[in-house]
mmCIF file of C-alpha atoms (C1' of nucleotides) in Angstrom:
data_model
loop_
_atom_site.group_PDB
_atom_site.id
_atom_site.type_symbol
_atom_site.label_atom_id
_atom_site.label_comp_id
_atom_site.label_asym_id
_atom_site.label_seq_id
_atom_site.Cartn_x
_atom_site.Cartn_y
_atom_site.Cartn_z
ATOM 1 C CA MET W 1 97.956 109.617 119.916
ATOM 2 C CA ARG W 2 95.750 108.394 116.306
ATOM 3 C CA ASP W 3 92.358 108.370 116.026
ATOM 4 C CA SER W 4 92.908 104.207 115.725
ATOM 5 C CA THR W 5 94.634 103.639 119.038
ATOM 6 C CA VAL W 6 92.084 106.534 120.541
ATOM 7 C CA GLN W 7 88.764 104.422 119.961
ATOM 8 C CA ALA W 8 91.110 101.163 120.470
ATOM 9 C CA LEU W 9 91.524 102.346 123.841
ATOM 10 C CA GLU W 10 87.561 102.410 124.715
ATOM 11 C CA VAL W 11 86.972 98.896 123.678
ATOM 12 C CA CYS W 12 90.092 96.269 124.524
ATOM 13 C CA SER W 13 93.773 95.778 124.780
ATOM 14 C CA ILE W 14 94.046 93.843 122.357
ATOM 15 C CA GLU W 15 92.356 96.649 119.403
ATOM 16 C CA VAL W 16 95.464 98.436 120.807
ATOM 17 C CA THR W 17 97.847 95.923 120.041
ATOM 18 C CA VAL W 18 96.876 96.181 116.795
ATOM 19 C CA SER W 19 96.333 99.674 116.464
ATOM 20 C CA LEU W 20 99.753 99.772 117.095
ATOM 21 C CA ILE W 21 101.061 96.879 115.074
ATOM 22 C CA GLY W 22 98.704 96.143 112.703
ATOM 23 C CA GLY W 23 99.367 98.517 110.370
ATOM 24 C CA CYS W 24 101.356 97.242 106.988
ATOM 25 C CA TRP W 25 104.856 96.971 106.732
ATOM 26 C CA LYS W 26 105.288 97.480 110.724
ATOM 27 C CA LEU W 27 105.584 94.416 111.237
ATOM 28 C CA THR W 28 108.666 93.522 109.504
ATOM 29 C CA ILE W 29 110.591 96.596 110.653
ATOM 30 C CA ILE W 30 110.547 95.481 113.167
ATOM 31 C CA GLN W 31 111.595 92.564 113.360
ATOM 32 C CA LYS W 32 114.762 94.171 110.827
ATOM 33 C CA LEU W 33 115.316 96.127 114.137
ATOM 34 C CA LEU W 34 115.481 93.252 116.160
ATOM 35 C CA GLU W 35 118.835 92.050 114.318
ATOM 36 C CA GLY W 36 119.768 94.706 114.955
ATOM 37 C CA THR W 37 119.793 99.789 114.361
ATOM 38 C CA LEU W 38 119.018 99.906 110.622
ATOM 39 C CA ARG W 39 119.794 103.685 108.206
ATOM 40 C CA PHE W 40 116.765 104.392 106.735
ATOM 41 C CA GLY W 41 118.327 102.946 102.845
ATOM 42 C CA GLU W 42 119.509 99.535 104.519
ATOM 43 C CA LEU W 43 115.828 99.349 105.608
ATOM 44 C CA ARG W 44 114.324 99.666 102.836
ATOM 45 C CA ARG W 45 116.185 97.568 100.837
ATOM 46 C CA GLU W 46 115.504 95.183 103.374
ATOM 47 C CA VAL W 47 111.412 95.413 104.032
ATOM 48 C CA GLY W 48 111.345 94.794 99.997
ATOM 49 C CA TYR W 49 108.700 96.674 98.179
ATOM 50 C CA VAL W 50 107.752 99.668 100.259
ATOM 51 C CA THR W 51 108.450 102.584 99.207
ATOM 52 C CA ASP W 52 110.370 105.637 100.289
ATOM 53 C CA ARG W 53 107.352 107.477 101.237
ATOM 54 C CA VAL W 54 105.468 105.059 103.316
ATOM 55 C CA LEU W 55 108.780 103.348 104.974
ATOM 56 C CA THR W 56 108.445 106.918 106.637
ATOM 57 C CA ARG W 57 104.948 107.369 107.905
ATOM 58 C CA GLN W 58 105.393 104.160 109.098
ATOM 59 C CA LEU W 59 108.144 104.483 110.486
ATOM 60 C CA ARG W 60 107.716 107.837 111.593
ATOM 61 C CA GLU W 61 104.068 106.528 113.360
ATOM 62 C CA LEU W 62 106.523 103.459 115.316
ATOM 63 C CA GLU W 63 108.087 106.906 116.640
ATOM 64 C CA ALA W 64 106.197 108.390 118.189
ATOM 65 C CA ASP W 65 103.965 105.748 119.727
ATOM 66 C CA GLY W 66 107.582 104.912 121.124
ATOM 67 C CA LEU W 67 108.304 101.962 119.594
ATOM 68 C CA VAL W 68 111.189 103.195 117.505
ATOM 69 C CA HIS W 69 114.141 105.242 118.460
ATOM 70 C CA ARG W 70 114.683 107.802 115.183
ATOM 71 C CA GLU W 71 118.734 109.354 116.266
ATOM 72 C CA VAL W 72 119.695 111.659 113.282
ATOM 73 C CA PHE W 73 123.757 111.952 112.598
ATOM 74 C CA PRO W 74 124.078 116.638 111.444
ATOM 75 C CA GLN W 75 126.464 115.175 108.725
ATOM 76 C CA VAL W 76 125.949 115.466 104.718
ATOM 77 C CA PRO W 77 125.034 112.768 103.368
ATOM 78 C CA PRO W 78 122.560 112.522 106.322
ATOM 79 C CA LYS W 79 122.283 109.853 108.959
ATOM 80 C CA VAL W 80 119.469 108.991 110.011
ATOM 81 C CA GLU W 81 119.277 105.361 112.305
ATOM 82 C CA TYR W 82 116.805 103.557 113.613
ATOM 83 C CA SER W 83 116.812 101.746 116.334
ATOM 84 C CA LEU W 84 113.636 99.434 119.297
ATOM 85 C CA THR W 85 113.572 100.949 122.268
ATOM 86 C CA PRO W 86 112.584 98.610 125.315
ATOM 87 C CA LEU W 87 109.229 98.910 124.798
ATOM 88 C CA GLY W 88 109.630 97.881 120.976
ATOM 89 C CA GLU W 89 111.883 95.487 121.729
ATOM 90 C CA SER W 90 109.788 93.534 124.260
ATOM 91 C CA LEU W 91 107.984 92.736 120.918
ATOM 92 C CA ARG W 92 110.191 90.231 120.849
ATOM 93 C CA ASP W 93 108.242 87.177 121.809
ATOM 94 C CA MET W 94 105.011 88.510 119.750
ATOM 95 C CA VAL W 95 106.904 88.867 116.408
ATOM 96 C CA ALA W 96 108.109 85.132 116.309
ATOM 97 C CA MET W 97 104.365 83.995 118.213
ATOM 98 C CA MET W 98 103.035 85.255 114.808
ATOM 99 C CA ASP W 99 105.863 84.152 112.713
ATOM 100 C CA ALA W 100 104.802 80.792 113.054
ATOM 101 C CA TRP W 101 101.219 80.989 113.358
ATOM 102 C CA GLY W 102 101.565 82.500 109.508
ATOM 103 C CA GLN W 103 103.217 79.323 108.925
ATOM 104 C CA ARG W 104 101.010 77.010 110.063
ATOM 105 C CA TRP W 105 98.312 78.709 109.151
ATOM 106 C CA ALA W 106 99.538 78.837 105.468
ATOM 107 C CA ALA W 107 100.123 74.446 105.962
ATOM 108 C CA GLU W 108 97.459 73.955 106.840
ATOM 109 C CA GLN W 109 95.619 76.313 103.957
ATOM 110 C CA GLY W 110 98.326 74.073 102.101
ATOM 111 C CA VAL W 111 99.873 76.899 100.605
ATOM 112 C CA GLU W 112 103.041 77.418 99.361
ATOM 113 C CA PRO W 113 104.543 79.847 102.316
ATOM 114 C CA ALA W 114 105.306 83.012 102.985
ATOM 115 C CA PRO W 115 109.457 83.227 103.336
ATOM 116 C CA SER W 116 110.014 82.976 107.294
ATOM 117 C CA VAL W 117 111.763 86.593 108.528
ATOM 118 C CA LEU W 118 113.903 84.379 110.746
ATOM 119 C CA ALA W 119 115.663 81.957 109.293
ATOM 120 C CA SER W 120 116.805 84.249 106.901
ATOM 121 C CA MET T 3 91.457 84.438 99.459
ATOM 122 C CA ARG T 4 92.034 88.036 100.156
ATOM 123 C CA ASP T 5 93.886 89.491 98.364
ATOM 124 C CA SER T 6 95.443 90.918 101.306
ATOM 125 C CA THR T 7 96.707 87.861 102.033
ATOM 126 C CA VAL T 8 97.970 86.806 98.637
ATOM 127 C CA GLN T 9 100.104 90.476 99.110
ATOM 128 C CA ALA T 10 101.359 88.833 102.764
ATOM 129 C CA LEU T 11 102.363 85.485 101.427
ATOM 130 C CA GLU T 12 104.673 87.590 98.735
ATOM 131 C CA VAL T 13 106.848 88.800 101.669
ATOM 132 C CA CYS T 14 106.452 87.020 105.541
ATOM 133 C CA SER T 15 104.636 84.913 107.475
ATOM 134 C CA ILE T 16 103.802 88.189 110.200
ATOM 135 C CA GLU T 17 101.918 89.984 107.347
ATOM 136 C CA VAL T 18 100.534 87.054 106.858
ATOM 137 C CA THR T 19 98.658 86.525 110.006
ATOM 138 C CA VAL T 20 98.136 90.707 110.148
ATOM 139 C CA SER T 21 96.042 89.919 107.584
ATOM 140 C CA LEU T 22 93.995 87.595 108.928
ATOM 141 C CA ILE T 23 93.486 88.898 112.076
ATOM 142 C CA GLY T 24 94.348 92.333 111.403
ATOM 143 C CA GLY T 25 90.931 93.815 110.917
ATOM 144 C CA CYS T 26 88.405 95.303 113.103
ATOM 145 C CA TRP T 27 86.470 93.889 115.883
ATOM 146 C CA LYS T 28 88.545 90.476 115.085
ATOM 147 C CA LEU T 29 90.607 89.296 117.624
ATOM 148 C CA THR T 30 87.768 90.855 120.176
ATOM 149 C CA ILE T 31 85.702 88.203 118.071
ATOM 150 C CA ILE T 32 88.201 86.133 118.455
ATOM 151 C CA GLN T 33 88.469 86.499 122.095
ATOM 152 C CA LYS T 34 84.887 86.207 123.038
ATOM 153 C CA LEU T 35 84.603 82.403 121.068
ATOM 154 C CA LEU T 36 87.771 81.665 123.392
ATOM 155 C CA GLU T 37 85.293 81.403 126.294
ATOM 156 C CA GLY T 38 82.813 78.949 124.172
ATOM 157 C CA THR T 39 79.985 79.531 121.260
ATOM 158 C CA LEU T 40 77.869 81.376 121.300
ATOM 159 C CA ARG T 41 74.898 83.100 118.292
ATOM 160 C CA PHE T 42 75.284 85.722 116.831
ATOM 161 C CA GLY T 43 73.268 87.931 119.123
ATOM 162 C CA GLU T 44 74.960 87.087 122.334
ATOM 163 C CA LEU T 45 78.480 88.114 120.292
ATOM 164 C CA ARG T 46 77.187 91.509 118.726
ATOM 165 C CA ARG T 47 76.428 91.836 122.123
ATOM 166 C CA GLU T 48 79.048 91.421 123.589
ATOM 167 C CA VAL T 49 81.588 92.818 121.108
ATOM 168 C CA GLY T 50 79.653 96.523 122.048
ATOM 169 C CA TYR T 51 79.516 99.123 119.365
ATOM 170 C CA VAL T 52 79.961 96.838 116.029
ATOM 171 C CA THR T 53 76.378 97.018 113.561
ATOM 172 C CA ASP T 54 75.839 93.953 112.122
ATOM 173 C CA ARG T 55 76.350 94.382 108.994
ATOM 174 C CA VAL T 56 79.983 94.961 109.969
ATOM 175 C CA LEU T 57 79.937 91.554 112.655
ATOM 176 C CA THR T 58 78.503 89.554 109.578
ATOM 177 C CA ARG T 59 81.562 90.089 107.168
ATOM 178 C CA GLN T 60 83.619 89.140 109.922
ATOM 179 C CA LEU T 61 82.538 86.217 110.823
ATOM 180 C CA ARG T 62 82.201 85.701 107.156
ATOM 181 C CA GLU T 63 85.916 86.839 106.530
ATOM 182 C CA LEU T 64 87.652 84.258 110.229
ATOM 183 C CA GLU T 65 85.049 81.051 108.240
ATOM 184 C CA ALA T 66 86.735 81.994 105.488
ATOM 185 C CA ASP T 67 89.761 81.868 106.312
ATOM 186 C CA GLY T 68 89.338 78.714 109.194
ATOM 187 C CA LEU T 69 89.604 80.029 112.345
ATOM 188 C CA VAL T 70 85.900 80.393 113.273
ATOM 189 C CA HIS T 71 83.270 77.852 112.566
ATOM 190 C CA ARG T 72 79.565 78.852 111.715
ATOM 191 C CA GLU T 73 76.737 76.342 111.590
ATOM 192 C CA VAL T 74 73.427 77.142 110.780
ATOM 193 C CA PHE T 75 70.370 75.361 113.020
ATOM 194 C CA PRO T 76 67.581 75.030 110.527
ATOM 195 C CA GLN T 77 64.892 76.328 113.514
ATOM 196 C CA VAL T 78 62.785 79.064 112.618
ATOM 197 C CA PRO T 79 63.387 81.671 114.316
ATOM 198 C CA PRO T 80 66.996 80.895 113.155
ATOM 199 C CA LYS T 81 69.947 80.029 115.535
ATOM 200 C CA VAL T 82 72.977 80.128 113.971
ATOM 201 C CA GLU T 83 76.176 79.289 116.727
ATOM 202 C CA TYR T 84 80.189 80.568 115.845
ATOM 203 C CA SER T 85 82.549 77.964 117.477
ATOM 204 C CA LEU T 86 86.569 77.678 116.866
ATOM 205 C CA THR T 87 88.245 75.458 114.322
ATOM 206 C CA PRO T 88 91.308 74.398 115.639
ATOM 207 C CA LEU T 89 92.906 77.167 114.047
ATOM 208 C CA GLY T 90 91.645 79.406 116.048
ATOM 209 C CA GLU T 91 92.072 78.166 119.569
ATOM 210 C CA SER T 92 95.682 78.302 118.163
ATOM 211 C CA LEU T 93 94.740 81.514 118.737
ATOM 212 C CA ARG T 94 94.568 81.294 122.631
ATOM 213 C CA ASP T 95 98.615 82.518 123.808
ATOM 214 C CA MET T 96 98.800 85.353 121.259
ATOM 215 C CA VAL T 97 95.582 86.500 122.470
ATOM 216 C CA ALA T 98 96.537 86.130 125.970
ATOM 217 C CA MET T 99 99.955 88.118 124.881
ATOM 218 C CA MET T 100 98.185 91.311 122.730
ATOM 219 C CA ASP T 101 96.235 91.792 125.920
ATOM 220 C CA ALA T 102 99.061 92.123 128.070
ATOM 221 C CA TRP T 103 101.195 93.929 125.659
ATOM 222 C CA GLY T 104 99.091 96.626 125.128
ATOM 223 C CA GLN T 105 98.283 96.897 128.505
ATOM 224 C CA ARG T 106 102.265 97.732 129.429
ATOM 225 C CA TRP T 107 102.151 99.781 126.625
ATOM 226 C CA ALA T 108 99.373 101.975 127.708
ATOM 227 C CA ALA T 109 101.062 101.689 130.938
ATOM 228 C CA GLU T 110 104.450 103.341 129.938
ATOM 229 C CA GLN T 111 102.138 106.096 127.907
ATOM 230 C CA GLY T 112 100.224 106.767 131.257
ATOM 231 C CA VAL T 113 97.412 106.664 129.227
ATOM 232 C CA GLU T 114 94.305 104.865 131.443
ATOM 233 C CA PRO T 115 93.940 101.499 129.694
ATOM 234 C CA ALA T 116 91.371 99.945 128.087
ATOM 235 C CA PRO T 117 89.246 96.937 129.837
ATOM 236 C CA SER T 118 91.118 94.008 129.482
ATOM 237 C CA VAL T 119 89.297 90.750 127.961
ATOM 238 C CA LEU T 120 90.943 88.109 129.689
ATOM 239 C CA ALA T 121 89.915 90.099 133.290
ATOM 240 C CA SER T 122 85.993 90.547 132.604
ATOM 241 C "C1'" DA J 27 128.728 118.776 83.712
ATOM 242 C "C1'" DT J 28 126.541 114.652 85.054
ATOM 243 C "C1'" DT J 29 125.136 111.221 87.841
ATOM 244 C "C1'" DG J 30 124.119 109.178 91.811
ATOM 245 C "C1'" DA J 31 123.526 108.229 97.005
ATOM 246 C "C1'" DC J 32 120.890 110.054 101.068
ATOM 247 C "C1'" DA J 33 116.935 111.424 103.932
ATOM 248 C "C1'" DC J 34 113.522 112.178 103.274
ATOM 249 C "C1'" DT J 35 108.740 115.916 101.581
ATOM 250 C "C1'" DA J 36 104.597 117.502 98.350
ATOM 251 C "C1'" DT J 37 101.391 115.974 95.505
ATOM 252 C "C1'" DC J 38 98.099 113.007 93.902
ATOM 253 C "C1'" DC J 39 95.366 108.807 93.086
ATOM 254 C "C1'" DT J 40 92.917 104.527 94.416
ATOM 255 C "C1'" DT J 41 91.584 101.043 97.240
ATOM 256 C "C1'" DA J 42 89.661 99.138 100.957
ATOM 257 C "C1'" DC J 43 87.679 98.577 104.437
ATOM 258 C "C1'" DG J 44 84.734 100.372 108.383
ATOM 259 C "C1'" DG J 45 79.756 101.565 108.882
ATOM 260 C "C1'" DT J 46 74.716 103.452 108.015
ATOM 261 C "C1'" DT J 47 70.011 102.821 107.119
ATOM 262 C "C1'" DA J 48 66.322 100.494 105.392
ATOM 263 C "C1'" DG J 49 64.488 95.591 104.185
ATOM 264 C "C1'" DT J 50 63.755 90.212 104.398
ATOM 265 C "C1'" DA J 51 60.995 86.054 106.017
ATOM 266 C "C1'" DC J 52 58.881 83.886 109.851
ATOM 267 C "C1'" DT J 53 56.743 83.433 113.916
ATOM 268 C "C1'" DG J 54 55.622 83.932 119.189
ATOM 269 C "C1'" DG J 55 53.738 87.411 122.571
ATOM 270 C "C1'" DA J 56 51.061 91.579 124.144
ATOM 271 C "C1'" DT Y 22 46.762 93.546 115.262
ATOM 272 C "C1'" DC Y 23 51.755 95.461 116.385
ATOM 273 C "C1'" DC Y 24 55.764 94.656 117.490
ATOM 274 C "C1'" DA Y 25 60.143 92.656 118.811
ATOM 275 C "C1'" DG Y 26 63.362 89.417 118.113
ATOM 276 C "C1'" DT Y 27 66.052 85.919 115.071
ATOM 277 C "C1'" DA Y 28 70.232 86.861 111.409
ATOM 278 C "C1'" DC Y 29 70.967 88.008 107.855
ATOM 279 C "C1'" DT Y 30 71.411 90.781 102.741
ATOM 280 C "C1'" DA Y 31 71.411 94.860 99.310
ATOM 281 C "C1'" DA Y 32 73.301 99.677 98.111
ATOM 282 C "C1'" DC Y 33 75.368 102.760 99.481
ATOM 283 C "C1'" DC Y 34 78.524 106.249 101.817
ATOM 284 C "C1'" DG Y 35 83.168 108.764 103.316
ATOM 285 C "C1'" DT Y 36 87.519 108.369 105.520
ATOM 286 C "C1'" DA Y 37 92.176 106.604 105.592
ATOM 287 C "C1'" DA Y 38 95.528 104.404 104.958
ATOM 288 C "C1'" DG Y 39 98.705 102.867 101.222
ATOM 289 C "C1'" DG Y 40 100.992 103.715 97.295
ATOM 290 C "C1'" DA Y 41 102.513 106.570 92.731
ATOM 291 C "C1'" DT Y 42 105.794 109.624 91.011
ATOM 292 C "C1'" DA Y 43 108.578 113.564 92.012
ATOM 293 C "C1'" DG Y 44 111.359 116.867 93.596
ATOM 294 C "C1'" DT Y 45 114.006 119.076 97.873
ATOM 295 C "C1'" DG Y 46 120.015 119.861 99.030
ATOM 296 C "C1'" DT Y 47 124.022 118.777 99.617
ATOM 297 C "C1'" DC Y 48 128.388 116.444 98.783
ATOM 298 C "C1'" DA Y 49 131.387 112.785 96.014
ATOM 299 C "C1'" DA Y 50 132.433 110.576 92.471
ATOM 300 C "C1'" DT Y 51 132.837 110.182 87.421
#
DNA sequence: ATTGACACTATCCTTACGGTTAGTACTGGA
DNA sequence: TCCAGTACTAACCGTAAGGATAGTGTCAAT
């Protein structure tokens, strides 16, 4: 378990949640996987600006935290599929809520809203 | 607007939400304020381990982002009250959801759960 | 023979963020 | 007289996380 999570456990469950899904790109990754299993390359193209190295790290953390399942197919060229565990799936409502809230915030600030992941 | 929020706006609304509430202590602060207006010192004692300087910064960011209202009473010794704006209030359901999810995660990991903020 | 796809890994750099310590101005109470 | 409480601010530090760049091994296609 990562240090930040251990610390969060001493404060409150909310901080635990933030420590697990608060990392850059993590919720975007989860949102993409909510639509179905994806290979590494597909995920990278879907997410956008992320680099290989960062995407790999975030996926490994999500895997270690039990949110993402990683399946390696022993073939050449390599094939690796990523999907959500039930725990990851259980974030569906929260993802939707955060998406909606982010849009509301942008609206109240009079800012051009970010593209909604759910509309895509 | 902070850089991280600007960047997030180019990606998706979910990242916007994370950039606004993902900071350390921020959701804990919001949770305390969901129960009512608090003075600076009360908030510091409620939150726990946070230092003055960090708490001040988080509050200022929350204020700049339109989630928290700061009211200064021109008196000596100084008195400053913090409360949630309607936008901040609108996080109530999300806070509850994240609290519940954090507990569920701890349960599935077989970890001693963090104290629930909602039980207090 | 070279290139590209695939899913990474290694190395390094930079910055932002959280954190520590100390200090401010004023007052009321011991 | 001294100290504590109030709500901060200033200056500084250390680390962790994100990001950039380059390299790995195998195979298919050009």
